[in-house]
């Protein structure tokens, strides 16, 4: 244990069961079989019900059909972990269901600021190398799709920020009046953005996540867009914010010029860009589009 990193010194595997074939000779370990553990803790992550088919030879572990309950959800994966070189490498195809995003943040970096919470479902293929998350981040690559359900983006109210951004256009100065703020507090007065679902396709490369077909659905609006985000919380997005028909109608009644910004479904649409470092970013409406 003296040679282990701080995050590994509390590792414990309880009720370990193994059924298979094991040989050792001339410094080489060969194992093939089934591995199971009732519960334990690895990399500061508490788990239950670990079950896997595993083969180990020539300092490469091939993992098949691993299933484990962790981070308040379930994880399934297949992959390989090589420790032939001084810097280990891996590739993995994983499926996660119901993972608690707050717990995931804490597992990856206990000191990281939390931008988002919710329940994560994802289907990803990833590869990289390194011993710690800081070492892995720059060379991690892969692709997949992910969704966060019933979540919150902290310290960032996207709807209120986007509408505030268009108040510089003549006729739209007082678009959000006190009665609207009172009727839609979660949209216009809340510090955070609460959403029902956040879905996207993701490509990971060069220390960032390229985001395609992002869709965030909340009680009174829908955001759709594309862009990228990196592991240092920087973002660069182009998207459209569409308000519900109910809220759009109320906005039109308070400010008659809003009717020129409604789409065919009677919804207020605001194209915007989002660039900077979270949470100190604000949606910047497409003033040229809105002016036209």
GROMACS .gro file of C-alpha atoms in nm:
model
  292
    1UNK     CA    1   0.000   0.000   0.000
    2UNK     CA    2   0.292   0.239   0.053
    3UNK     CA    3   0.337   0.272  -0.324
    4UNK     CA    4  -0.031   0.338  -0.393
    5UNK     CA    5  -0.168   0.683  -0.470
    6UNK     CA    6  -0.379   0.852  -0.203
    7UNK     CA    7  -0.704   0.768  -0.386
    8UNK     CA    8  -0.616   0.397  -0.383
    9UNK     CA    9  -0.502   0.347  -0.022
   10UNK     CA   10  -0.857   0.296   0.105
   11UNK     CA   11  -0.940   0.035  -0.159
   12UNK     CA   12  -1.114  -0.269  -0.017
   13UNK     CA   13  -1.277  -0.568  -0.191
   14UNK     CA   14  -1.507  -0.770   0.033
   15UNK     CA   15  -1.640  -1.124  -0.008
   16UNK     CA   16  -1.425  -1.185  -0.314
   17UNK     CA   17  -1.505  -1.503  -0.510
   18UNK     CA   18  -1.308  -1.637  -0.801
   19UNK     CA   19  -1.373  -1.940  -1.019
   20UNK     CA   20  -1.127  -2.016  -1.296
   21UNK     CA   21  -0.768  -2.104  -1.375
   22UNK     CA   22  -0.463  -1.928  -1.231
   23UNK     CA   23  -0.093  -1.986  -1.305
   24UNK     CA   24   0.219  -1.796  -1.206
   25UNK     CA   25   0.576  -1.843  -1.317
   26UNK     CA   26   0.881  -1.650  -1.433
   27UNK     CA   27   0.725  -1.324  -1.325
   28UNK     CA   28   0.413  -1.374  -1.536
   29UNK     CA   29   0.060  -1.416  -1.400
   30UNK     CA   30  -0.212  -1.579  -1.611
   31UNK     CA   31  -0.574  -1.592  -1.500
   32UNK     CA   32  -0.900  -1.669  -1.672
   33UNK     CA   33  -1.230  -1.698  -1.495
   34UNK     CA   34  -1.519  -1.534  -1.319
   35UNK     CA   35  -1.473  -1.275  -1.049
   36UNK     CA   36  -1.734  -1.150  -0.802
   37UNK     CA   37  -1.741  -0.926  -0.495
   38UNK     CA   38  -2.039  -0.845  -0.275
   39UNK     CA   39  -1.924  -0.490  -0.198
   40UNK     CA   40  -1.620  -0.270  -0.147
   41UNK     CA   41  -1.449   0.054  -0.243
   42UNK     CA   42  -1.224   0.127  -0.540
   43UNK     CA   43  -1.084   0.466  -0.642
   44UNK     CA   44  -1.299   0.627  -0.367
   45UNK     CA   45  -1.613   0.477  -0.525
   46UNK     CA   46  -1.829   0.253  -0.307
   47UNK     CA   47  -1.978  -0.039  -0.501
   48UNK     CA   48  -2.205  -0.341  -0.459
   49UNK     CA   49  -2.263  -0.657  -0.658
   50UNK     CA   50  -1.951  -0.661  -0.877
   51UNK     CA   51  -1.960  -0.949  -1.126
   52UNK     CA   52  -1.722  -0.997  -1.420
   53UNK     CA   53  -1.554  -1.239  -1.657
   54UNK     CA   54  -1.184  -1.160  -1.656
   55UNK     CA   55  -0.869  -1.279  -1.829
   56UNK     CA   56  -0.521  -1.164  -1.736
   57UNK     CA   57  -0.205  -1.242  -1.932
   58UNK     CA   58   0.113  -1.060  -2.027
   59UNK     CA   59   0.014  -0.766  -1.804
   60UNK     CA   60  -0.310  -0.705  -1.992
   61UNK     CA   61  -0.649  -0.750  -1.824
   62UNK     CA   62  -0.940  -0.816  -2.059
   63UNK     CA   63  -1.275  -0.750  -1.896
   64UNK     CA   64  -1.594  -0.905  -2.029
   65UNK     CA   65  -1.948  -0.849  -1.909
   66UNK     CA   66  -1.855  -0.653  -1.597
   67UNK     CA   67  -2.159  -0.542  -1.401
   68UNK     CA   68  -2.155  -0.338  -1.081
   69UNK     CA   69  -2.381  -0.107  -0.883
   70UNK     CA   70  -2.205   0.219  -0.798
   71UNK     CA   71  -2.266   0.595  -0.776
   72UNK     CA   72  -2.633   0.519  -0.698
   73UNK     CA   73  -2.672   0.357  -1.041
   74UNK     CA   74  -2.561   0.060  -1.249
   75UNK     CA   75  -2.256   0.016  -1.474
   76UNK     CA   76  -2.192  -0.241  -1.745
   77UNK     CA   77  -1.869  -0.253  -1.942
   78UNK     CA   78  -1.633  -0.452  -2.161
   79UNK     CA   79  -1.276  -0.348  -2.217
   80UNK     CA   80  -0.904  -0.395  -2.168
   81UNK     CA   81  -0.653  -0.248  -1.923
   82UNK     CA   82  -0.282  -0.277  -2.004
   83UNK     CA   83  -0.009  -0.216  -1.747
   84UNK     CA   84   0.284  -0.334  -1.961
   85UNK     CA   85   0.427   0.016  -1.972
   86UNK     CA   86   0.493   0.260  -1.688
   87UNK     CA   87   0.179   0.451  -1.793
   88UNK     CA   88  -0.122   0.218  -1.811
   89UNK     CA   89  -0.366   0.236  -2.104
   90UNK     CA   90  -0.725   0.126  -2.150
   91UNK     CA   91  -1.018   0.098  -2.387
   92UNK     CA   92  -1.373   0.043  -2.273
   93UNK     CA   93  -1.729   0.017  -2.403
   94UNK     CA   94  -1.963   0.112  -2.122
   95UNK     CA   95  -2.329   0.157  -2.047
   96UNK     CA   96  -2.437   0.340  -1.732
   97UNK     CA   97  -2.788   0.381  -1.596
   98UNK     CA   98  -2.908   0.615  -1.323
   99UNK     CA   99  -2.563   0.738  -1.216
  100UNK     CA  100  -2.575   1.028  -0.969
  101UNK     CA  101  -2.381   1.310  -1.141
  102UNK     CA  102  -2.287   1.470  -0.807
  103UNK     CA  103  -2.126   1.146  -0.694
  104UNK     CA  104  -1.949   1.114  -1.029
  105UNK     CA  105  -1.798   1.462  -0.987
  106UNK     CA  106  -1.672   1.367  -0.642
  107UNK     CA  107  -1.519   1.043  -0.771
  108UNK     CA  108  -1.334   1.212  -1.059
  109UNK     CA  109  -1.216   1.516  -0.864
  110UNK     CA  110  -1.336   1.589  -0.507
  111UNK     CA  111  -1.223   1.952  -0.540
  112UNK     CA  112  -1.401   2.021  -0.869
  113UNK     CA  113  -1.684   2.274  -0.872
  114UNK     CA  114  -2.022   2.120  -0.949
  115UNK     CA  115  -2.185   2.257  -1.264
  116UNK     CA  116  -2.465   2.007  -1.300
  117UNK     CA  117  -2.665   1.744  -1.111
  118UNK     CA  118  -2.914   1.476  -1.211
  119UNK     CA  119  -2.925   1.111  -1.314
  120UNK     CA  120  -2.692   1.008  -1.596
  121UNK     CA  121  -2.761   0.743  -1.859
  122UNK     CA  122  -2.487   0.692  -2.117
  123UNK     CA  123  -2.360   0.454  -2.384
  124UNK     CA  124  -1.994   0.533  -2.457
  125UNK     CA  125  -1.678   0.389  -2.612
  126UNK     CA  126  -1.363   0.547  -2.470
  127UNK     CA  127  -0.987   0.493  -2.474
  128UNK     CA  128  -0.690   0.664  -2.314
  129UNK     CA  129  -0.391   0.627  -2.085
  130UNK     CA  130  -0.275   0.751  -1.748
  131UNK     CA  131  -0.290   0.667  -1.380
  132UNK     CA  132  -0.502   0.958  -1.259
  133UNK     CA  133  -0.790   1.160  -1.400
  134UNK     CA  134  -0.560   1.460  -1.454
  135UNK     CA  135  -0.326   1.242  -1.663
  136UNK     CA  136  -0.613   1.081  -1.856
  137UNK     CA  137  -0.801   1.402  -1.952
  138UNK     CA  138  -0.569   1.530  -2.231
  139UNK     CA  139  -0.562   1.204  -2.429
  140UNK     CA  140  -0.907   1.059  -2.362
  141UNK     CA  141  -1.093   0.991  -2.688
  142UNK     CA  142  -1.408   0.815  -2.802
  143UNK     CA  143  -1.774   0.870  -2.877
  144UNK     CA  144  -2.125   0.787  -2.765
  145UNK     CA  145  -2.447   0.939  -2.640
  146UNK     CA  146  -2.559   1.055  -2.299
  147UNK     CA  147  -2.859   1.198  -2.118
  148UNK     CA  148  -2.912   1.355  -1.777
  149UNK     CA  149  -3.263   1.337  -1.635
  150UNK     CA  150  -3.433   1.560  -1.375
  151UNK     CA  151  -3.125   1.775  -1.336
  152UNK     CA  152  -3.000   2.123  -1.254
  153UNK     CA  153  -2.736   2.348  -1.408
  154UNK     CA  154  -2.602   2.547  -1.114
  155UNK     CA  155  -2.549   2.924  -1.101
  156UNK     CA  156  -2.677   2.967  -1.456
  157UNK     CA  157  -3.031   3.066  -1.560
  158UNK     CA  158  -3.030   3.024  -1.936
  159UNK     CA  159  -3.386   3.147  -2.003
  160UNK     CA  160  -3.358   3.464  -1.799
  161UNK     CA  161  -3.012   3.541  -1.940
  162UNK     CA  162  -3.123   3.493  -2.301
  163UNK     CA  163  -3.428   3.718  -2.264
  164UNK     CA  164  -3.227   3.983  -2.081
  165UNK     CA  165  -2.986   3.977  -2.374
  166UNK     CA  166  -3.250   4.092  -2.624
  167UNK     CA  167  -3.373   4.387  -2.420
  168UNK     CA  168  -3.135   4.617  -2.608
  169UNK     CA  169  -3.353   4.590  -2.920
  170UNK     CA  170  -3.603   4.878  -2.955
  171UNK     CA  171  -3.944   4.782  -2.816
  172UNK     CA  172  -3.810   4.497  -2.606
  173UNK     CA  173  -3.663   4.692  -2.315
  174UNK     CA  174  -3.914   4.577  -2.054
  175UNK     CA  175  -3.988   4.232  -2.189
  176UNK     CA  176  -3.987   4.063  -1.845
  177UNK     CA  177  -4.230   4.254  -1.625
  178UNK     CA  178  -4.291   4.181  -1.253
  179UNK     CA  179  -4.612   3.987  -1.316
  180UNK     CA  180  -4.430   3.747  -1.551
  181UNK     CA  181  -4.153   3.697  -1.296
  182UNK     CA  182  -4.416   3.611  -1.036
  183UNK     CA  183  -4.600   3.370  -1.268
  184UNK     CA  184  -4.284   3.190  -1.388
  185UNK     CA  185  -4.038   3.206  -1.094
  186UNK     CA  186  -3.849   2.892  -1.197
  187UNK     CA  187  -3.781   3.050  -1.537
  188UNK     CA  188  -3.708   3.414  -1.452
  189UNK     CA  189  -3.601   3.445  -1.088
  190UNK     CA  190  -3.427   3.116  -1.004
  191UNK     CA  191  -3.049   3.120  -0.975
  192UNK     CA  192  -3.018   2.781  -1.146
  193UNK     CA  193  -3.167   2.613  -1.452
  194UNK     CA  194  -3.378   2.308  -1.375
  195UNK     CA  195  -3.451   2.069  -1.662
  196UNK     CA  196  -3.642   1.750  -1.729
  197UNK     CA  197  -3.388   1.600  -1.967
  198UNK     CA  198  -3.059   1.689  -2.131
  199UNK     CA  199  -2.960   1.469  -2.426
  200UNK     CA  200  -2.664   1.482  -2.660
  201UNK     CA  201  -2.428   1.288  -2.885
  202UNK     CA  202  -2.065   1.324  -2.777
  203UNK     CA  203  -1.723   1.286  -2.939
  204UNK     CA  204  -1.430   1.311  -2.698
  205UNK     CA  205  -1.088   1.418  -2.828
  206UNK     CA  206  -0.808   1.668  -2.759
  207UNK     CA  207  -0.923   1.738  -2.404
  208UNK     CA  208  -1.276   1.836  -2.493
  209UNK     CA  209  -1.620   1.698  -2.576
  210UNK     CA  210  -1.769   1.785  -2.915
  211UNK     CA  211  -2.144   1.809  -2.861
  212UNK     CA  212  -2.392   1.727  -3.137
  213UNK     CA  213  -2.770   1.745  -3.139
  214UNK     CA  214  -2.794   1.872  -2.783
  215UNK     CA  215  -3.150   1.892  -2.652
  216UNK     CA  216  -3.240   2.039  -2.312
  217UNK     CA  217  -3.610   2.026  -2.220
  218UNK     CA  218  -3.742   2.226  -1.922
  219UNK     CA  219  -4.090   2.313  -1.800
  220UNK     CA  220  -4.126   2.626  -2.015
  221UNK     CA  221  -3.855   2.603  -2.281
  222UNK     CA  222  -3.646   2.384  -2.511
  223UNK     CA  223  -3.281   2.438  -2.607
  224UNK     CA  224  -3.129   2.271  -2.915
  225UNK     CA  225  -2.774   2.322  -3.033
  226UNK     CA  226  -2.419   2.209  -3.114
  227UNK     CA  227  -2.072   2.301  -2.993
  228UNK     CA  228  -1.809   2.183  -2.749
  229UNK     CA  229  -1.714   2.180  -2.381
  230UNK     CA  230  -1.380   2.093  -2.224
  231UNK     CA  231  -1.276   1.945  -1.890
  232UNK     CA  232  -1.177   2.289  -1.763
  233UNK     CA  233  -1.543   2.402  -1.785
  234UNK     CA  234  -1.501   2.613  -2.098
  235UNK     CA  235  -1.786   2.603  -2.350
  236UNK     CA  236  -1.849   2.720  -2.706
  237UNK     CA  237  -2.205   2.656  -2.825
  238UNK     CA  238  -2.451   2.773  -3.093
  239UNK     CA  239  -2.812   2.700  -3.005
  240UNK     CA  240  -3.176   2.807  -3.022
  241UNK     CA  241  -3.399   2.865  -2.721
  242UNK     CA  242  -3.771   2.803  -2.782
  243UNK     CA  243  -4.022   2.900  -2.514
  244UNK     CA  244  -4.350   2.717  -2.456
  245UNK     CA  245  -4.665   2.843  -2.631
  246UNK     CA  246  -4.809   2.941  -2.293
  247UNK     CA  247  -4.510   3.153  -2.192
  248UNK     CA  248  -4.469   3.293  -2.545
  249UNK     CA  249  -4.831   3.408  -2.542
  250UNK     CA  250  -4.784   3.582  -2.208
  251UNK     CA  251  -4.468   3.753  -2.336
  252UNK     CA  252  -4.652   3.868  -2.649
  253UNK     CA  253  -4.927   4.024  -2.438
  254UNK     CA  254  -4.676   4.214  -2.226
  255UNK     CA  255  -4.464   4.329  -2.524
  256UNK     CA  256  -4.642   4.339  -2.860
  257UNK     CA  257  -4.318   4.338  -3.064
  258UNK     CA  258  -4.259   3.980  -2.947
  259UNK     CA  259  -4.511   3.861  -3.210
  260UNK     CA  260  -4.246   3.919  -3.479
  261UNK     CA  261  -4.017   3.663  -3.313
  262UNK     CA  262  -4.272   3.381  -3.290
  263UNK     CA  263  -4.235   3.069  -3.504
  264UNK     CA  264  -4.517   2.887  -3.683
  265UNK     CA  265  -4.616   2.715  -3.357
  266UNK     CA  266  -4.653   3.044  -3.175
  267UNK     CA  267  -4.332   3.000  -2.978
  268UNK     CA  268  -4.072   3.266  -2.911
  269UNK     CA  269  -3.741   3.156  -3.060
  270UNK     CA  270  -3.404   3.309  -2.970
  271UNK     CA  271  -3.088   3.194  -3.152
  272UNK     CA  272  -2.784   3.251  -2.929
  273UNK     CA  273  -2.420   3.169  -2.872
  274UNK     CA  274  -2.262   3.063  -2.544
  275UNK     CA  275  -1.888   3.103  -2.500
  276UNK     CA  276  -1.659   3.128  -2.197
  277UNK     CA  277  -1.598   2.939  -1.875
  278UNK     CA  278  -1.883   2.807  -1.665
  279UNK     CA  279  -2.055   2.943  -1.468
  280UNK     CA  280  -1.939   3.291  -1.574
  281UNK     CA  281  -2.102   3.282  -1.916
  282UNK     CA  282  -2.417   3.436  -2.057
  283UNK     CA  283  -2.614   3.350  -2.371
  284UNK     CA  284  -2.548   3.611  -2.641
  285UNK     CA  285  -2.856   3.641  -2.865
  286UNK     CA  286  -2.805   3.664  -3.242
  287UNK     CA  287  -2.882   4.036  -3.268
  288UNK     CA  288  -2.859   4.035  -3.649
  289UNK     CA  289  -3.127   3.765  -3.677
  290UNK     CA  290  -3.348   3.933  -3.419
  291UNK     CA  291  -3.306   4.273  -3.588
  292UNK     CA  292  -3.416   4.131  -3.922
   0.00000   0.00000   0.00000
